[in-house]
Coordinates of C-alpha atoms and ligand atoms in Angstrom, one line a residue:
X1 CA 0.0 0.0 0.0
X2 CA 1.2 3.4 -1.3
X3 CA 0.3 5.6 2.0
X4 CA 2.2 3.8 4.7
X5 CA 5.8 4.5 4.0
X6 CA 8.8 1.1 4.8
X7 CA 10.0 3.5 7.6
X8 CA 6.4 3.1 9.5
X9 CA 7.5 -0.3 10.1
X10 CA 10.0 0.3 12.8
X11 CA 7.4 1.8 15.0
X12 CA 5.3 -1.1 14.6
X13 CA 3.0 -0.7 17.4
X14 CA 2.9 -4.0 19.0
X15 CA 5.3 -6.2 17.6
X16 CA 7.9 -5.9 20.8
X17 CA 10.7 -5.7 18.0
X18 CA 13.6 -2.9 19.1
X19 CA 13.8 -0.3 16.0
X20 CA 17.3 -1.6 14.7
X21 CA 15.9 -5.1 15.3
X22 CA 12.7 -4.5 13.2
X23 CA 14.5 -3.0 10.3
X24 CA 17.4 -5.9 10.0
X25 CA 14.7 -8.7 10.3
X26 CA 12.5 -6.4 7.8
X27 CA 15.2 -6.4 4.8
X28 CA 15.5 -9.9 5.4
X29 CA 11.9 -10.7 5.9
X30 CA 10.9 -8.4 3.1
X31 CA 11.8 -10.6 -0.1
X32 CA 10.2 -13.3 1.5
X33 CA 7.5 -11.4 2.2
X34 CA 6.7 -10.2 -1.3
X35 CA 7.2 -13.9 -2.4
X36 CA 4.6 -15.2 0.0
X37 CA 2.5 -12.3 -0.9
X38 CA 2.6 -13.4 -4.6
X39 CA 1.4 -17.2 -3.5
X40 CA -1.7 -15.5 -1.9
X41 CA -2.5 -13.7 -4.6
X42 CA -2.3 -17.0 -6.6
X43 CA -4.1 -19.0 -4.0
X44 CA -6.8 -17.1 -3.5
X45 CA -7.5 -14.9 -6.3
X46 CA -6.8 -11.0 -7.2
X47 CA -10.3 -9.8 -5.6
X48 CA -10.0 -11.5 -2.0
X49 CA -6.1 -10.9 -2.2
X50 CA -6.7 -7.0 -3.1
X51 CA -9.8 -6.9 -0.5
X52 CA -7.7 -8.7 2.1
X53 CA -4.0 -9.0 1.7
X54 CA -3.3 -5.9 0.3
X55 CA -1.7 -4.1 3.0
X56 CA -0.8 -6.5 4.5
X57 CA 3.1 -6.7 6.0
X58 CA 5.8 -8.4 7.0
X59 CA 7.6 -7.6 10.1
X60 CA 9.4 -10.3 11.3
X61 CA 10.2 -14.0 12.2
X62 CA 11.7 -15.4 14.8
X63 CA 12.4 -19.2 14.3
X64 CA 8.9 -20.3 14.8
X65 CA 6.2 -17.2 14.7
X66 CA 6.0 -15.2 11.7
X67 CA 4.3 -12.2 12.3
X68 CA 2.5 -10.1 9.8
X69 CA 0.7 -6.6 10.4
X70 CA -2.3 -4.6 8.7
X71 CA -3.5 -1.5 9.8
X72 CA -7.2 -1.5 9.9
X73 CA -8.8 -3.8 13.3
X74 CA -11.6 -5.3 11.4
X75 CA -8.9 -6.2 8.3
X76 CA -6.9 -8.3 11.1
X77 CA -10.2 -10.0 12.7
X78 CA -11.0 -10.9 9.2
X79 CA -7.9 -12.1 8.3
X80 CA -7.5 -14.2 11.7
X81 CA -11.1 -15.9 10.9
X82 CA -11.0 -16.5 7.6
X83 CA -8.0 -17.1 6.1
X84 CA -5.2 -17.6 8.8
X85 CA -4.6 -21.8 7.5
X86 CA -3.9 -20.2 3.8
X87 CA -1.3 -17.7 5.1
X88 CA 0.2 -19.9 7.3
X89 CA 0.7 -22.4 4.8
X90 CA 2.0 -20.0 2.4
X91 CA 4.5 -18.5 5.0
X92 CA 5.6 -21.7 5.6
X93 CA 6.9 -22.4 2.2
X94 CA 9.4 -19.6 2.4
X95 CA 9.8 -19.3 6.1
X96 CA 11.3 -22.3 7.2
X97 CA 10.1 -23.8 10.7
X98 CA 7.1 -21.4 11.0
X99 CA 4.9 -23.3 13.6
X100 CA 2.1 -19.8 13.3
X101 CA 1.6 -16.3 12.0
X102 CA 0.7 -13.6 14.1
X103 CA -1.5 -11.0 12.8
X104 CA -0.5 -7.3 14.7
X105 CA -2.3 -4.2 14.4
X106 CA 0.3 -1.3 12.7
X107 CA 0.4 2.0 14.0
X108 CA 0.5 4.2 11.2
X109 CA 2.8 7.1 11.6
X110 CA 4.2 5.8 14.9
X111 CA 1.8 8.1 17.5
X112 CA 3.2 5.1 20.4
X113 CA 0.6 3.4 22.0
X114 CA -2.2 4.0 20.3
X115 CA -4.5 1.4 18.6
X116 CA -6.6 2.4 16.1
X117 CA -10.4 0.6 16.4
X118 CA -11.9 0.1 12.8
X119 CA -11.0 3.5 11.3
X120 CA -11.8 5.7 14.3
X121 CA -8.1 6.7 14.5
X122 CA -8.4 7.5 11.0
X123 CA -11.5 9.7 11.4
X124 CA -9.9 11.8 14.3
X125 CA -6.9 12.1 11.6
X126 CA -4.7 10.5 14.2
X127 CA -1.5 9.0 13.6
X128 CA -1.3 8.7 9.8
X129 CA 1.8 11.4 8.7
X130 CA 0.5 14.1 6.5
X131 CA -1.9 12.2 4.9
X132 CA -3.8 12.1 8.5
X133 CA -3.2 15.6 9.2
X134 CA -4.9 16.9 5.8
X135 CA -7.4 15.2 6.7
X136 CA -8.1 16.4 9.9
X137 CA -7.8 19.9 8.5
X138 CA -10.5 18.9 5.9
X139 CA -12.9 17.6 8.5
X140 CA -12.6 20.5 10.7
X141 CA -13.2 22.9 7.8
X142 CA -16.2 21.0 6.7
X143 CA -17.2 21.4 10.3
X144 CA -17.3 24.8 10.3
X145 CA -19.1 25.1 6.9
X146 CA -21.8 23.6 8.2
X147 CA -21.8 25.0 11.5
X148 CA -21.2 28.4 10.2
X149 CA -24.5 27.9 7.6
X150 CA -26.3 26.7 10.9
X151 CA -25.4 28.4 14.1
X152 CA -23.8 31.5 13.4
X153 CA -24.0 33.0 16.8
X154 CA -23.0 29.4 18.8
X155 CA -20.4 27.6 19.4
X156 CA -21.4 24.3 17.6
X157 CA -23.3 21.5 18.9
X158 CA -24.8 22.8 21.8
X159 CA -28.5 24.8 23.1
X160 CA -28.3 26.8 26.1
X161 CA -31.0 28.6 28.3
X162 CA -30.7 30.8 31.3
X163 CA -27.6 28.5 32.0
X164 CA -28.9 25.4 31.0
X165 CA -26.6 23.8 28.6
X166 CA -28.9 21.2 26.7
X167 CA -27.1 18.0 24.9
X168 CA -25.1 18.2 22.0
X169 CA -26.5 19.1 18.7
X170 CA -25.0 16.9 15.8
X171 CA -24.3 19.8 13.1
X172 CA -25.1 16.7 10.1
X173 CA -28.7 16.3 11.6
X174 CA -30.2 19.2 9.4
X175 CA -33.3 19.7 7.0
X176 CA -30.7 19.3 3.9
X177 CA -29.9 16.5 5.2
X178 CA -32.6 14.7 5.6
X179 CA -34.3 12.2 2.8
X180 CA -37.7 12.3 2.7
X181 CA -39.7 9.3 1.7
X182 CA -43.5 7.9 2.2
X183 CA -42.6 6.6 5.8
X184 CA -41.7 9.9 7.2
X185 CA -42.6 12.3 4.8
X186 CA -45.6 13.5 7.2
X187 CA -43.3 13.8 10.6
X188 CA -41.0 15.8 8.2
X189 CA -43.6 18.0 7.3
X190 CA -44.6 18.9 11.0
X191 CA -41.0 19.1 12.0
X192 CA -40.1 22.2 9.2
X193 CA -43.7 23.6 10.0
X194 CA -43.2 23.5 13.8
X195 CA -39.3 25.1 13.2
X196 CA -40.7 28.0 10.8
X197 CA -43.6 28.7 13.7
X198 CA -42.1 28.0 16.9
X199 CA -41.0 31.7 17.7
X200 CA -44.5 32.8 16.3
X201 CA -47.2 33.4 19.1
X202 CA -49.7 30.7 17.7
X203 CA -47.2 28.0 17.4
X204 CA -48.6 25.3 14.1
X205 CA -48.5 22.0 16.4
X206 CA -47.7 22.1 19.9
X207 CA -46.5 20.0 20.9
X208 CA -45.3 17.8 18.2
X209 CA -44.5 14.1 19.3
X210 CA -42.4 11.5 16.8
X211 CA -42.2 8.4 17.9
X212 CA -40.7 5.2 15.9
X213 CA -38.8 2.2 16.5
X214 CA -34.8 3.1 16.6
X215 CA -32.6 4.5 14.0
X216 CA -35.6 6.3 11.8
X217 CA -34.4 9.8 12.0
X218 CA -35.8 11.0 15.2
X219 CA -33.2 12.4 16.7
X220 CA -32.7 13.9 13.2
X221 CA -35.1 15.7 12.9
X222 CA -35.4 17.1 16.5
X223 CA -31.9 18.4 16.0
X224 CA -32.6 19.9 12.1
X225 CA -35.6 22.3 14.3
X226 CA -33.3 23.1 16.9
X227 CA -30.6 24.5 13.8
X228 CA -33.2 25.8 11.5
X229 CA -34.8 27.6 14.7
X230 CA -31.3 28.8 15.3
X231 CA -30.6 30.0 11.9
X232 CA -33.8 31.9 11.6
X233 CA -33.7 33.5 14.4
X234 CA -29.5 33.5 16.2
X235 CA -31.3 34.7 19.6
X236 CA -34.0 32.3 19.9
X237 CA -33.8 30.2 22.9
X238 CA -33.6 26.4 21.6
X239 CA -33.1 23.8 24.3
X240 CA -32.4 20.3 23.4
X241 CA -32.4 17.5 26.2
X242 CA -32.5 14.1 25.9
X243 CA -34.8 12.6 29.0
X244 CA -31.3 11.3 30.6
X245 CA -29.6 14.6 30.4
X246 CA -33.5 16.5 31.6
X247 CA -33.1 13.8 34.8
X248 CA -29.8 14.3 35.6
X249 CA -28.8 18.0 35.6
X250 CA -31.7 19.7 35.0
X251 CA -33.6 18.0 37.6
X252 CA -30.1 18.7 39.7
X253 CA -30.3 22.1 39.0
X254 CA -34.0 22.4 39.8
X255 CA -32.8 21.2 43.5
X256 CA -30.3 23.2 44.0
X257 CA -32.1 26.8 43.1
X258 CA -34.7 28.9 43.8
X259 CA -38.0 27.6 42.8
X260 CA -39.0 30.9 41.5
X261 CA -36.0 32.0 40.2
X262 CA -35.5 28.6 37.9
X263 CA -39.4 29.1 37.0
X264 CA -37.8 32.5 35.7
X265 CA -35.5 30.8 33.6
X266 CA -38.0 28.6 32.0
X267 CA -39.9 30.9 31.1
X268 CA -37.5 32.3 28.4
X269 CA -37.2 29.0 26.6
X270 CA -38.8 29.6 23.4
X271 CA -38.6 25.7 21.9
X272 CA -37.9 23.2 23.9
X273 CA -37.0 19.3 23.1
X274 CA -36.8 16.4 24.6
X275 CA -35.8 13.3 23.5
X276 CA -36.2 10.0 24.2
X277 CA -38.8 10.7 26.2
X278 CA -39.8 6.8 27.4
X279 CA -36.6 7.4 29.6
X280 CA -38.2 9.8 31.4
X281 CA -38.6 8.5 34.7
X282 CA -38.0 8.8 38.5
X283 CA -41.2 10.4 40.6
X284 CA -39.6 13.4 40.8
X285 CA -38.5 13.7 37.1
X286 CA -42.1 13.0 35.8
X287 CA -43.3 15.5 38.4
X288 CA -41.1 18.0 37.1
X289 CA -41.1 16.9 33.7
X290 CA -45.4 17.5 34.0
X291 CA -45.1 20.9 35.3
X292 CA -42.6 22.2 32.7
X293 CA -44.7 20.9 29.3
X294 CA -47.6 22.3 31.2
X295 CA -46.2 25.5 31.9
X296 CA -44.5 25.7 28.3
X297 CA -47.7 24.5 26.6
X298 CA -50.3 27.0 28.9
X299 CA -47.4 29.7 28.0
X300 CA -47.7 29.4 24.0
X301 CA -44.6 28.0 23.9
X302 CA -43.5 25.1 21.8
X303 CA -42.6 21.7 22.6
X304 CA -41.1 18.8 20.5
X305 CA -41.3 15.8 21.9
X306 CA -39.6 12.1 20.7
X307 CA -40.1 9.1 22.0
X308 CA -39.8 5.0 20.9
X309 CA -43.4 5.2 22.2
X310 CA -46.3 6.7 21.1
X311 CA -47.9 8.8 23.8
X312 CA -50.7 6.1 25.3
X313 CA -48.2 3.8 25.4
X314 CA -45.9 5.5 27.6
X315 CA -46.8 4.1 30.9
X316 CA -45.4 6.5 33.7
X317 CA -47.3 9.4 31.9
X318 CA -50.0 10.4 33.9
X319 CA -53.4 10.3 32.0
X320 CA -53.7 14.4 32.0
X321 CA -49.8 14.6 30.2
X322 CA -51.2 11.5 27.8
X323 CA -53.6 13.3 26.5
X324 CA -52.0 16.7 26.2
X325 CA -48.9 15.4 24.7
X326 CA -51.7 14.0 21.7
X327 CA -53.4 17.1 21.4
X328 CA -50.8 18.4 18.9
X329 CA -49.3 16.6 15.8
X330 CA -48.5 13.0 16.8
X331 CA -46.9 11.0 13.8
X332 CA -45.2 7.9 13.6
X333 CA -41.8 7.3 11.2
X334 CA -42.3 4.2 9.6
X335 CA -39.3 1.7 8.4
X336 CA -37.3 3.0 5.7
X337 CA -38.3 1.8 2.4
X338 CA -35.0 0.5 -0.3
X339 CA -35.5 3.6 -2.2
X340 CA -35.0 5.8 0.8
X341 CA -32.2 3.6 2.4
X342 CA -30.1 4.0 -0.7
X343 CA -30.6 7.6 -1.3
X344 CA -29.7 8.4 2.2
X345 CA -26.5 5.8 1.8
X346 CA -26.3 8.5 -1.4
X347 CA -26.6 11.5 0.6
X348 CA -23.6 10.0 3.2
X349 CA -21.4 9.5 0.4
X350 CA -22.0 12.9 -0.9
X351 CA -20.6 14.1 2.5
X352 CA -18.3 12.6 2.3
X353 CA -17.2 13.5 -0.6
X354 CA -17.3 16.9 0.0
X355 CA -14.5 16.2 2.6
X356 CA -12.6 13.6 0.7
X357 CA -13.6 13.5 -3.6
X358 CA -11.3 10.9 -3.7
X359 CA -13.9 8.3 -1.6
X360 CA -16.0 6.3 -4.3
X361 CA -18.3 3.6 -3.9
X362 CA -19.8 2.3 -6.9
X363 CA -23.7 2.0 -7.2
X364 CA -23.0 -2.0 -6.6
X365 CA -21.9 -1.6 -3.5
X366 CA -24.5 0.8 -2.5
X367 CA -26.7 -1.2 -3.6
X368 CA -26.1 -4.6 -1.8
X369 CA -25.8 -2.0 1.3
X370 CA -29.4 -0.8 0.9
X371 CA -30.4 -4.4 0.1
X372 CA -28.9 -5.9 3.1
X373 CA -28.5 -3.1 5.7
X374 CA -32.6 -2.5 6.3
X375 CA -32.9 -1.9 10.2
X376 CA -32.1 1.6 10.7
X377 CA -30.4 4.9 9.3
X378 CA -27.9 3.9 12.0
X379 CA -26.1 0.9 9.9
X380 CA -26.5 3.1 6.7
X381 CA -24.5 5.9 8.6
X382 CA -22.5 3.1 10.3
X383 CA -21.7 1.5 6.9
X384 CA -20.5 4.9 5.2
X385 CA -18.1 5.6 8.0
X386 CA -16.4 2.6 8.1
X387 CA -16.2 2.0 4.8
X388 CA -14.3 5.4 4.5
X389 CA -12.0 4.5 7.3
X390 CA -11.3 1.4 5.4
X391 CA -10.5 3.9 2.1
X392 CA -8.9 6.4 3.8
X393 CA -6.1 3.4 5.0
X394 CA -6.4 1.2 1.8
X395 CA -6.8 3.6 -0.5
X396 CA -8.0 1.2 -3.0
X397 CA -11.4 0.6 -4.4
X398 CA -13.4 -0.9 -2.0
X399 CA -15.2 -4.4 -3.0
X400 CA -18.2 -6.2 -2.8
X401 CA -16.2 -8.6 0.2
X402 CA -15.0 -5.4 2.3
X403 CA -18.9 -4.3 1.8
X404 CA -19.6 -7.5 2.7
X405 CA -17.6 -7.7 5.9
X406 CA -18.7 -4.1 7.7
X407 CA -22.1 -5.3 6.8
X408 CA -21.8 -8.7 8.9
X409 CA -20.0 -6.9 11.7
X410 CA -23.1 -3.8 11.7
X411 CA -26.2 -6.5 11.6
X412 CA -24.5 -8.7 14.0
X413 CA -25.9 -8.7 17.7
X414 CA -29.2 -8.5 15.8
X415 CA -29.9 -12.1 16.9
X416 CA -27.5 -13.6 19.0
X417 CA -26.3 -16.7 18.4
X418 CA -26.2 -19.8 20.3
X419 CA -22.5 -20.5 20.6
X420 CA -21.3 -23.8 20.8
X421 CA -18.2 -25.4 21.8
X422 CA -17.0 -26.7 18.5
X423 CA -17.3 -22.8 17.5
X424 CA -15.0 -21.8 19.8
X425 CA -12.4 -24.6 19.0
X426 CA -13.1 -23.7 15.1
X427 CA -12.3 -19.8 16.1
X428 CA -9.3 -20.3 18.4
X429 CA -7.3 -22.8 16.3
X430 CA -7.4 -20.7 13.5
X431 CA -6.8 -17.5 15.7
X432 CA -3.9 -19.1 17.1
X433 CA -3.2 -21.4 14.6
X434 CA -2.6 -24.3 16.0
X435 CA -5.1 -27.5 14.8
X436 CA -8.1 -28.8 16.4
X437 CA -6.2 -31.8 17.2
X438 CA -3.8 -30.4 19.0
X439 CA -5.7 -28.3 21.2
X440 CA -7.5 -31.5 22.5
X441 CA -4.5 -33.9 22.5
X442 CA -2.6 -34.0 25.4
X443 CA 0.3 -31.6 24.4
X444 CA 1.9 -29.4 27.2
X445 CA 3.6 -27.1 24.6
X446 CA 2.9 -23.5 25.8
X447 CA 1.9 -23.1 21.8
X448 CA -0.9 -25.6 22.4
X449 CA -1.8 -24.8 26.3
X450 CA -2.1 -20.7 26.4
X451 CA -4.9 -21.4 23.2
X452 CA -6.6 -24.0 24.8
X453 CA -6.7 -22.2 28.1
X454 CA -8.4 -19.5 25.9
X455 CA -10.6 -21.6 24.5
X456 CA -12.0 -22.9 28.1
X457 CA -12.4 -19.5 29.4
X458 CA -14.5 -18.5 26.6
X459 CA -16.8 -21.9 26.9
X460 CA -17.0 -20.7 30.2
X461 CA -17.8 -17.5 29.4
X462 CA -20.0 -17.6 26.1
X463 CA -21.7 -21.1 26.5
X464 CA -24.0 -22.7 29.4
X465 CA -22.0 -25.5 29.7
X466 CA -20.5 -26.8 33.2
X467 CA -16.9 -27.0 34.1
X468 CA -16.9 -31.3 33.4
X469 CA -18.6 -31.1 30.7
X470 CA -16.0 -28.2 29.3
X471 CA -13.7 -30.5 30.2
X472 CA -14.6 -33.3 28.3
X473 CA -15.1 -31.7 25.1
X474 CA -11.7 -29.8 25.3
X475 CA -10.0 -33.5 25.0
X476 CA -11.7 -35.2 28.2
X477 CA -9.9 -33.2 30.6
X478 CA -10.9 -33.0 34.6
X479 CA -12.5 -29.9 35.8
X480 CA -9.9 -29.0 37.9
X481 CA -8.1 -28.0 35.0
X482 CA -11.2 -26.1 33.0
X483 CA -10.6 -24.3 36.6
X484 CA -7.3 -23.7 36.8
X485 CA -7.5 -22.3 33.0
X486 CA -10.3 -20.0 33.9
X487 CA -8.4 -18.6 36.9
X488 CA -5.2 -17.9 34.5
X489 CA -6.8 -15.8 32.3
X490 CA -9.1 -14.0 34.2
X491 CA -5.8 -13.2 36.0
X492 CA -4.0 -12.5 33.4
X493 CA -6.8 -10.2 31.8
X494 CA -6.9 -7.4 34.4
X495 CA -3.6 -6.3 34.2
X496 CA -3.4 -7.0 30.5
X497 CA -5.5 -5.0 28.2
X498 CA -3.8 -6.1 25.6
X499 CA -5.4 -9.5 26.0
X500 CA -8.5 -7.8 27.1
X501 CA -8.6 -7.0 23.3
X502 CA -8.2 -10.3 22.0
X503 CA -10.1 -12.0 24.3
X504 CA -13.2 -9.3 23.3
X505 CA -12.6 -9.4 19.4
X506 CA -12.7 -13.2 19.8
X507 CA -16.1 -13.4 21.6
X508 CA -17.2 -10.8 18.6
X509 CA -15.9 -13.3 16.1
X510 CA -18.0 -16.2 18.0
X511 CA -21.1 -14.1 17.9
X512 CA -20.8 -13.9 14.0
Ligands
LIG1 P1 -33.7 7.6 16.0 O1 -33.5 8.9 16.8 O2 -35.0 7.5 15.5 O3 -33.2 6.4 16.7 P2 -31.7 8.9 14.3 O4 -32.3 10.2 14.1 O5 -30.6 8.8 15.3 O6 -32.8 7.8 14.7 O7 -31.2 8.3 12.9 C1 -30.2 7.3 12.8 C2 -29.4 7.6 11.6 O8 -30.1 7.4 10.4 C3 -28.8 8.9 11.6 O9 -27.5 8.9 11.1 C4 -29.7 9.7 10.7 O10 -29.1 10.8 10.1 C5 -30.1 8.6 9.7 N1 -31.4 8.8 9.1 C6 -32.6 8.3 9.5 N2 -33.5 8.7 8.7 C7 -33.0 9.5 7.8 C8 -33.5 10.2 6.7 N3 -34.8 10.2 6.3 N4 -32.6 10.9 5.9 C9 -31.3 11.0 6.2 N5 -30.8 10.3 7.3 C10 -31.6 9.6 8.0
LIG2 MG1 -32.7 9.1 18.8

């Protein structure tokens, strides 16, 4: 890969070689490397190898462990669980006595210490040279474009009120921004109506309520009133609050002051909205919660309200709130149709691109993304992001596989599995590389025991199975040992984060 320069390799972030070290293994490993590189590409074909392999490289071998970095986290899990036998087997070929490979994580750039999780190193423009820091320049800019078209007077992100700072505003959430489509087109109609009337003394809807299942723009459009309130009028008084930041501080702050003087306060909010509103509760809260809608409301003022829940179905509302919270515009956002998911995967990419015109995704892969990814706007955002973390370090067109792959890690958890031991033994002898036999034969090699050991833990952990039983399936040990293996790396773990990390991306690999 063109972007991370030979020189990255001596900082390579957890490979525990010494700089000197690294670079005299690396000019010895490097032919080698290229070689075994050239038998993947053979093995496996030019697609997988340039979705895969491609960055993939060599830092070093020590007798027995050859280990290999890439720089992306999801690039190494995928590697580890799919295709660990075929690079092992190639390595061996030129690297004589290779027992396993070691896939590491690179640190691009060399900022020590740091691991970069799926692209979010990218995104902050961490880490990678110049190439990171342009980036970050462009995000910031684009930023403040958008904030500066939104919020002129405020810092971004944020509503205020007498004092009250209200929960951060996502400057992306606007109007433009929004795709409208038969499922929401209504709710969209009553949000822009509501932010063109809310500082007018007969307010359109009041209050407005949105409710919908998660991940159907919501949020959204709460925050697109709050900045087009803001934008027509820089001295309105917006609050935003979602119900856990309402119960928290505001609730707090109602304590802690003068009844009369916080009344005060309120009384100057021109819009106010909450958010996830079925986690409004706590006596107090929906006490408080009552008398400041009803104040608002009896006031003129406007109210925006969202919730998972449409308002009779909200069961700590008390049956006065119920029915004034539906005497406005309640409207439901319905699931997001395949037209609507692919022109907001459109509009993502267009933002994208205004950072970055270099990002592509061909109307494939968009496609098999709106096809597959039919939950919530969340994976569309989800898959955008990550696939531009994976371009920003690749820098190659991205494929149907790496589509593939960020679409199986966003829809997993959806339905958790059953996991079953022969999962785990599948999962850790290729993680480790060592064969199924060998973990249940009665080898003492460290090679053979630390993976095991790993293996019972996460039985332990992930499956409902008892200690003997464990035992017997990992090569009909006694419990006592399934014990004694459970104990070592739950030791090991707390002062190891490093482990922590595997041990996690393996469970995340067993919940595929
Ligand atoms: P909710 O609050 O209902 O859980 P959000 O407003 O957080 O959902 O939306 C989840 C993601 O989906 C956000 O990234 C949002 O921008 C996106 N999204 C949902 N609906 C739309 C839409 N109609 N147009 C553009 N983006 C949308
Ligand atoms: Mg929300």
């Amino acid at each position: 890969m063109q972007t991370i320069q030979k020189t990255e390799l001596k900082t390579a972030a957890d490979g525990g070689l010494g700089t000197g070290q690294s670079e005299a293994k690396q000019r010895t490993g490097e032919p080698k490397g290229q070689k075994v590189r050239a038998m993947l590409r053979a093995r496996l074909g030019e697609d997988i190898f340039s979705s895969w392999f491609h960055a993939l490289e060599f830092e070093g071998f020590d007798g027995k462990i050859v280990k290999v970095s890439v720089p992306v986290k999801f690039l190494r899990t995928w590697i580890q669980s799919h295709y660990l036998q075929d690079l092992l087997e190639c390595c061996r070929a030129e690297f004589k006595g290779a027992e396993r490979v070691e896939v590491m994580l690179r640190q691009p750039g060399g900022a020590a210490g740091v691991r970069c999780d799926n692209g979010q190193a990218a995104q902050a423009g961490s880490g990678d040279g110049a190439n990171g820091s342009r980036t970050a320049v462009r995000a910031t800019e684009h930023g403040q474009r958008i904030a500066g078209i939104v919020a002129p007077t405020q810092a971004v992100g944020r509503t205020s009120v007498g004092g009250f700072e209200g929960s951060p505003l996502d400057p992306r959430y606007t109007f433009e921004s929004f795709v409208i489509g038969p499922s929401n087109r209504m709710a969209h109609a009553g949000a822009t109506q509501v932010a063109e009337t809310a500082l007018a003394d007969n307010p359109a809807f009041n209050p407005l309520y949105i409710h919908s299942s998660v991940g159907l723009g919501k949020t959204h459009l709460l925050h697109a009133i709050a900045w087009e309130v803001k934008r027509r009028e820089p001295h309105a008084q917006v609050l935003y609050l979602t119900a856990e930041r309402f119960r928290y501080q505001f609730v707090e702050a109602l304590r802690s002051q003068d009844p009369l003087a916080f009344k005060d306060k309120f009384r100057s909010i021109n819009i106010l909205l909450i958010d996830d509103l079925e986690f409004m509760h706590g006596e107090r809260t929906e006490q408080e919660f009552d008398h400041i809608i009803n104040a608002l409301l009896d006031g003129g003022r406007q109210v925006v309200v969202a919730s998972a829940r449409a308002p009779n179905h909200i069961e700590r509302l008390n049956e006065r709130m119920r029915s004034r919270l539906q005497r406005g515009l309640v409207t439901e956002l319905g699931t997001l149709d395949h037209e609507l998911r692919l022109k907001i995967l459109e509009k993502r990419l267009a933002e994208k691109r205004g950072g970055d015109p270099s990002f592509t995704l061909g109307g494939e892969i968009l496609e098999l993304l709106a096809e597959r990814l039919t939950e919530s706007g969340r994976e569309l955002e989800g898959a955008i992001t990550r696939l531009y973390a994976t371009w920003q370090y690749m820098r190659t067109a991205i494929t149907p596989d790496v589509a593939e792959t960020v679409i199986r890690d966003l829809v997993q958890g959806l339905e958790p599995r059953r996991i079953k031991i022969e999962d785990i033994l599948r999962i850790i002898s290729r993680h480790f590389g060592v064969s199924k036999g060998d973990l249940l034969s009665q080898r003492r090699h460290r090679s053979v025991v630390w993976p095991r050991q790993v293996g019972m833990y996460l039985a332990k952990q992930l499956t409902a199975r008892s200690l003997p039983e464990i035992g017997r399936r990992f090569g009909n040990r006694d419990h006592t040992t399934v014990l004694h293996a459970i104990r070592k790396i739950e030791g090991e773990i707390t002062g190891n984060p490093r482990l922590k990390d595997e041990i996690e991306e393996l469970k995340k690999l067993l919940s595929h």
